[in-house]
PDB file of C-alpha atoms in Angstrom:
ATOM      1  CA  GLY L   1       0.000   0.000   0.000  1.00  0.00           C
ATOM      2  CA  SER L   2       0.947   3.650   0.448  1.00  0.00           C
ATOM      3  CA  HIS L   3       3.098   2.856   3.504  1.00  0.00           C
ATOM      4  CA  ARG L   4       5.815   1.406   1.280  1.00  0.00           C
ATOM      5  CA  LEU L   5       6.432   4.939   0.001  1.00  0.00           C
ATOM      6  CA  LEU L   6       7.407   6.258   3.440  1.00  0.00           C
ATOM      7  CA  GLY L   7      10.986   7.477   3.457  1.00  0.00           C
ATOM      8  CA  ALA L   8      10.865   8.214  -0.279  1.00  0.00           C
ATOM      9  CA  THR L   9      11.676  11.669  -1.638  1.00  0.00           C
ATOM     10  CA  VAL L  10       9.274  13.512  -3.949  1.00  0.00           C
ATOM     11  CA  LEU L  11       9.811  16.662  -6.020  1.00  0.00           C
ATOM     12  CA  GLY L  12      13.493  16.433  -5.087  1.00  0.00           C
ATOM     13  CA  VAL L  13      13.145  17.911  -1.598  1.00  0.00           C
ATOM     14  CA  TYR L  14      10.229  16.410   0.335  1.00  0.00           C
ATOM     15  CA  GLU L  15      10.618  13.230   2.364  1.00  0.00           C
ATOM     16  CA  LEU L  16       7.405  11.263   2.957  1.00  0.00           C
ATOM     17  CA  VAL L  17       7.174  10.755   6.729  1.00  0.00           C
ATOM     18  CA  ASP L  18       3.594   9.678   7.426  1.00  0.00           C
ATOM     19  CA  VAL L  19       0.249   8.821   5.836  1.00  0.00           C
ATOM     20  CA  LEU L  20      -2.375  11.439   6.719  1.00  0.00           C
ATOM     21  CA  GLY L  21      -5.323  10.103   4.786  1.00  0.00           C
ATOM     22  CA  GLN L  22      -6.536   8.188   1.805  1.00  0.00           C
ATOM     23  CA  GLY L  23      -9.293   9.290  -0.534  1.00  0.00           C
ATOM     24  CA  GLY L  24     -10.891   7.470  -3.427  1.00  0.00           C
ATOM     25  CA  MET L  25      -8.440   9.004  -5.858  1.00  0.00           C
ATOM     26  CA  SER L  26      -5.371  10.095  -3.924  1.00  0.00           C
ATOM     27  CA  VAL L  27      -3.240   9.550  -0.844  1.00  0.00           C
ATOM     28  CA  VAL L  28      -2.186  12.422   1.398  1.00  0.00           C
ATOM     29  CA  PHE L  29       1.171  12.146   3.121  1.00  0.00           C
ATOM     30  CA  LYS L  30       2.837  14.283   5.717  1.00  0.00           C
ATOM     31  CA  GLY L  31       6.156  15.382   4.303  1.00  0.00           C
ATOM     32  CA  ARG L  32       9.229  17.193   5.505  1.00  0.00           C
ATOM     33  CA  HIS L  33      11.455  19.487   3.481  1.00  0.00           C
ATOM     34  CA  LYS L  34      14.898  17.873   3.682  1.00  0.00           C
ATOM     35  CA  ILE L  35      16.742  21.161   4.128  1.00  0.00           C
ATOM     36  CA  THR L  36      14.374  23.516   5.955  1.00  0.00           C
ATOM     37  CA  ASP L  37      12.427  20.883   7.944  1.00  0.00           C
ATOM     38  CA  GLN L  38       9.187  22.577   6.863  1.00  0.00           C
ATOM     39  CA  GLU L  39       6.220  20.242   7.349  1.00  0.00           C
ATOM     40  CA  VAL L  40       3.980  19.860   4.315  1.00  0.00           C
ATOM     41  CA  ALA L  41       0.950  17.889   3.194  1.00  0.00           C
ATOM     42  CA  LEU L  42       1.660  15.988  -0.028  1.00  0.00           C
ATOM     43  CA  LYS L  43      -1.254  14.781  -2.104  1.00  0.00           C
ATOM     44  CA  LEU L  44      -0.252  12.040  -4.523  1.00  0.00           C
ATOM     45  CA  LEU L  45      -2.231  10.898  -7.523  1.00  0.00           C
ATOM     46  CA  PRO L  46      -0.823   7.454  -8.451  1.00  0.00           C
ATOM     47  CA  PRO L  47       0.248   6.692 -12.058  1.00  0.00           C
ATOM     48  CA  GLU L  48      -2.662   4.308 -12.711  1.00  0.00           C
ATOM     49  CA  LEU L  49      -5.099   7.142 -11.932  1.00  0.00           C
ATOM     50  CA  ALA L  50      -2.988   9.892 -13.493  1.00  0.00           C
ATOM     51  CA  ALA L  51      -3.426   7.931 -16.718  1.00  0.00           C
ATOM     52  CA  HIS L  52      -7.177   8.707 -16.698  1.00  0.00           C
ATOM     53  CA  SER L  53      -7.555  12.081 -18.366  1.00  0.00           C
ATOM     54  CA  GLN L  54     -10.620  13.053 -16.280  1.00  0.00           C
ATOM     55  CA  VAL L  55      -8.978  12.249 -12.960  1.00  0.00           C
ATOM     56  CA  LYS L  56      -5.778  13.916 -14.082  1.00  0.00           C
ATOM     57  CA  SER L  57      -7.532  17.116 -15.165  1.00  0.00           C
ATOM     58  CA  ARG L  58      -9.383  17.251 -11.836  1.00  0.00           C
ATOM     59  CA  PHE L  59      -6.085  17.043  -9.990  1.00  0.00           C
ATOM     60  CA  ILE L  60      -4.536  19.735 -12.168  1.00  0.00           C
ATOM     61  CA  GLU L  61      -7.611  21.952 -11.700  1.00  0.00           C
ATOM     62  CA  GLU L  62      -7.112  21.684  -7.952  1.00  0.00           C
ATOM     63  CA  ALA L  63      -3.496  22.808  -8.330  1.00  0.00           C
ATOM     64  CA  LYS L  64      -4.560  25.707 -10.538  1.00  0.00           C
ATOM     65  CA  ALA L  65      -7.305  26.758  -8.138  1.00  0.00           C
ATOM     66  CA  LEU L  66      -4.940  26.750  -5.165  1.00  0.00           C
ATOM     67  CA  ALA L  67      -2.241  28.542  -7.167  1.00  0.00           C
ATOM     68  CA  ALA L  68      -4.695  31.384  -7.798  1.00  0.00           C
ATOM     69  CA  LEU L  69      -5.573  31.741  -4.115  1.00  0.00           C
ATOM     70  CA  ASP L  70      -3.676  33.286  -1.222  1.00  0.00           C
ATOM     71  CA  HIS L  71      -5.797  33.565   1.918  1.00  0.00           C
ATOM     72  CA  PRO L  72      -5.287  32.704   5.608  1.00  0.00           C
ATOM     73  CA  ASN L  73      -8.359  30.427   5.579  1.00  0.00           C
ATOM     74  CA  ILE L  74      -7.406  28.495   2.416  1.00  0.00           C
ATOM     75  CA  VAL L  75      -4.696  25.853   2.338  1.00  0.00           C
ATOM     76  CA  HIS L  76      -1.566  27.225   0.633  1.00  0.00           C
ATOM     77  CA  LEU L  77      -0.061  25.562  -2.414  1.00  0.00           C
ATOM     78  CA  TYR L  78       3.746  25.289  -2.241  1.00  0.00           C
ATOM     79  CA  ASN L  79       4.508  23.226  -5.317  1.00  0.00           C
ATOM     80  CA  PHE L  80       3.124  20.923  -7.975  1.00  0.00           C
ATOM     81  CA  GLY L  81       4.893  18.407 -10.144  1.00  0.00           C
ATOM     82  CA  GLN L  82       5.336  14.846 -11.321  1.00  0.00           C
ATOM     83  CA  GLU L  83       7.207  12.005  -9.672  1.00  0.00           C
ATOM     84  CA  ASN L  84       7.573   8.590 -11.364  1.00  0.00           C
ATOM     85  CA  GLY L  85       4.276   9.049 -13.194  1.00  0.00           C
ATOM     86  CA  SER L  86       2.479  10.257 -10.053  1.00  0.00           C
ATOM     87  CA  PHE L  87       1.213  13.814  -9.735  1.00  0.00           C
ATOM     88  CA  VAL L  88       2.194  15.562  -6.521  1.00  0.00           C
ATOM     89  CA  LEU L  89       0.562  18.553  -4.811  1.00  0.00           C
ATOM     90  CA  ALA L  90       2.692  20.035  -2.019  1.00  0.00           C
ATOM     91  CA  MET L  91       0.534  22.055   0.371  1.00  0.00           C
ATOM     92  CA  GLN L  92       0.534  23.716   3.756  1.00  0.00           C
ATOM     93  CA  PHE L  93       0.348  21.224   6.617  1.00  0.00           C
ATOM     94  CA  VAL L  94      -2.241  22.274   9.200  1.00  0.00           C
ATOM     95  CA  PRO L  95      -1.869  20.566  12.599  1.00  0.00           C
ATOM     96  CA  GLY L  96      -5.383  19.830  13.772  1.00  0.00           C
ATOM     97  CA  LYS L  97      -8.523  17.894  12.900  1.00  0.00           C
ATOM     98  CA  THR L  98     -11.217  18.179  10.294  1.00  0.00           C
ATOM     99  CA  TRP L  99     -14.439  19.834  11.376  1.00  0.00           C
ATOM    100  CA  GLU L 100     -16.194  16.543  10.546  1.00  0.00           C
ATOM    101  CA  ARG L 101     -13.910  14.611  12.932  1.00  0.00           C
ATOM    102  CA  MET L 102     -14.640  17.156  15.689  1.00  0.00           C
ATOM    103  CA  ILE L 103     -18.392  16.821  15.139  1.00  0.00           C
ATOM    104  CA  ILE L 104     -18.161  13.004  15.297  1.00  0.00           C
ATOM    105  CA  GLU L 105     -15.939  13.029  18.402  1.00  0.00           C
ATOM    106  CA  ASN L 106     -17.941  15.612  20.354  1.00  0.00           C
ATOM    107  CA  LYS L 107     -21.429  14.551  19.168  1.00  0.00           C
ATOM    108  CA  ARG L 108     -22.286  18.236  19.483  1.00  0.00           C
ATOM    109  CA  LEU L 109     -20.257  21.431  19.145  1.00  0.00           C
ATOM    110  CA  ASP L 110     -21.348  24.626  20.852  1.00  0.00           C
ATOM    111  CA  TRP L 111     -22.806  27.279  18.594  1.00  0.00           C
ATOM    112  CA  GLN L 112     -20.106  29.859  19.401  1.00  0.00           C
ATOM    113  CA  PHE L 113     -17.406  27.507  18.123  1.00  0.00           C
ATOM    114  CA  SER L 114     -19.358  26.490  15.034  1.00  0.00           C
ATOM    115  CA  THR L 115     -20.183  30.113  14.207  1.00  0.00           C
ATOM    116  CA  LYS L 116     -16.474  30.984  14.328  1.00  0.00           C
ATOM    117  CA  ILE L 117     -15.697  28.112  11.930  1.00  0.00           C
ATOM    118  CA  CYS L 118     -18.524  29.178   9.588  1.00  0.00           C
ATOM    119  CA  LEU L 119     -17.249  32.750   9.466  1.00  0.00           C
ATOM    120  CA  ASP L 120     -13.734  31.543   8.579  1.00  0.00           C
ATOM    121  CA  VAL L 121     -15.180  29.328   5.826  1.00  0.00           C
ATOM    122  CA  LEU L 122     -17.339  32.176   4.503  1.00  0.00           C
ATOM    123  CA  ARG L 123     -14.314  34.499   4.420  1.00  0.00           C
ATOM    124  CA  ALA L 124     -12.420  31.861   2.443  1.00  0.00           C
ATOM    125  CA  LEU L 125     -15.279  31.354  -0.023  1.00  0.00           C
ATOM    126  CA  GLU L 126     -15.935  35.078  -0.439  1.00  0.00           C
ATOM    127  CA  TYR L 127     -12.266  35.518  -1.319  1.00  0.00           C
ATOM    128  CA  ALA L 128     -12.202  32.483  -3.650  1.00  0.00           C
ATOM    129  CA  HIS L 129     -15.343  33.706  -5.439  1.00  0.00           C
ATOM    130  CA  SER L 130     -13.784  37.149  -5.903  1.00  0.00           C
ATOM    131  CA  ARG L 131     -10.905  35.364  -7.665  1.00  0.00           C
ATOM    132  CA  GLY L 132     -13.272  33.381  -9.890  1.00  0.00           C
ATOM    133  CA  VAL L 133     -12.908  30.061  -8.051  1.00  0.00           C
ATOM    134  CA  VAL L 134     -15.958  28.092  -6.850  1.00  0.00           C
ATOM    135  CA  HIS L 135     -15.229  25.206  -4.463  1.00  0.00           C
ATOM    136  CA  ARG L 136     -18.307  23.059  -5.311  1.00  0.00           C
ATOM    137  CA  ASP L 137     -17.676  20.457  -2.583  1.00  0.00           C
ATOM    138  CA  MET L 138     -18.010  22.339   0.690  1.00  0.00           C
ATOM    139  CA  LYS L 139     -18.544  20.012   3.669  1.00  0.00           C
ATOM    140  CA  PRO L 140     -17.137  19.613   7.186  1.00  0.00           C
ATOM    141  CA  SER L 141     -14.595  17.005   6.034  1.00  0.00           C
ATOM    142  CA  ASN L 142     -12.991  19.653   3.797  1.00  0.00           C
ATOM    143  CA  VAL L 143     -12.440  22.081   6.665  1.00  0.00           C
ATOM    144  CA  LEU L 144      -9.354  21.719   8.866  1.00  0.00           C
ATOM    145  CA  VAL L 145      -9.535  23.225  12.339  1.00  0.00           C
ATOM    146  CA  ARG L 146      -6.112  24.271  13.591  1.00  0.00           C
ATOM    147  CA  GLU L 147      -5.182  22.949  17.019  1.00  0.00           C
ATOM    148  CA  SER L 148      -3.355  26.077  18.184  1.00  0.00           C
ATOM    149  CA  ASP L 149      -6.041  28.720  17.677  1.00  0.00           C
ATOM    150  CA  GLY L 150      -9.136  27.028  16.262  1.00  0.00           C
ATOM    151  CA  ALA L 151      -8.835  28.825  12.920  1.00  0.00           C
ATOM    152  CA  ALA L 152     -10.454  27.058   9.968  1.00  0.00           C
ATOM    153  CA  THR L 153      -8.702  26.214   6.720  1.00  0.00           C
ATOM    154  CA  VAL L 154     -10.653  25.195   3.624  1.00  0.00           C
ATOM    155  CA  MET L 155      -9.054  22.446   1.550  1.00  0.00           C
ATOM    156  CA  ASP L 156      -9.747  19.943  -1.211  1.00  0.00           C
ATOM    157  CA  PHE L 157     -10.503  22.080  -4.249  1.00  0.00           C
ATOM    158  CA  GLY L 158     -10.601  18.867  -6.312  1.00  0.00           C
ATOM    159  CA  ILE L 159     -13.788  19.725  -8.178  1.00  0.00           C
ATOM    160  CA  ALA L 160     -13.410  23.482  -8.040  1.00  0.00           C
ATOM    161  CA  LYS L 161     -14.727  25.404 -11.011  1.00  0.00           C
ATOM    162  CA  MET L 162     -12.667  28.218 -12.436  1.00  0.00           C
ATOM    163  CA  THR L 163     -15.015  30.827 -13.808  1.00  0.00           C
ATOM    164  CA  THR L 164     -13.569  32.911 -16.604  1.00  0.00           C
ATOM    165  CA  SER L 165     -15.288  36.056 -15.380  1.00  0.00           C
ATOM    166  CA  ALA L 166     -15.473  37.163 -11.758  1.00  0.00           C
ATOM    167  CA  LYS L 167     -19.270  37.318 -12.159  1.00  0.00           C
ATOM    168  CA  LEU L 168     -20.746  34.048 -10.958  1.00  0.00           C
ATOM    169  CA  THR L 169     -23.807  32.649 -12.657  1.00  0.00           C
ATOM    170  CA  ALA L 170     -26.002  30.480 -10.471  1.00  0.00           C
ATOM    171  CA  THR L 171     -27.120  27.236 -12.049  1.00  0.00           C
ATOM    172  CA  GLY L 172     -30.014  26.707  -9.641  1.00  0.00           C
ATOM    173  CA  GLN L 173     -28.298  23.651  -8.238  1.00  0.00           C
ATOM    174  CA  THR L 174     -28.537  23.243  -4.490  1.00  0.00           C
ATOM    175  CA  MET L 175     -26.859  20.585  -2.421  1.00  0.00           C
TER     176      MET L 175
END
């Protein structure tokens, strides 16, 4: 599985040190920059999936969306590249838990806390929308809550839509 990749180096500088999570399409590793010791989250799309043009374009769209965004409540993109046929997204590592995990663990979160998270998410989305990026998959599992200060970080722009104009046209679709 993905554990056999631990210890490997990707993009020339990042050592894979831990597995953070596994999605249907990709694996997310915790990585460490070999020179600066910076901790990063590395999302890998394996070669067998990178071969599918639809999956590949989704992954590249995510990289493009993140590259266009610079906001304290949106995960930062550090680098993007290919490694042995895999695509690699190097992103900010946020120490904490997903909002979903917190909801599951606590059964119930107090409204003050949840309101604070919602405001962070709304700030992130307002900014993204102003840059012509629509997330399209907003849910608690795509929100990281930082351990140190409880700030929320929106991630997983995998099915983000890049609008050519900053004006957003509603399609009447509600989730």
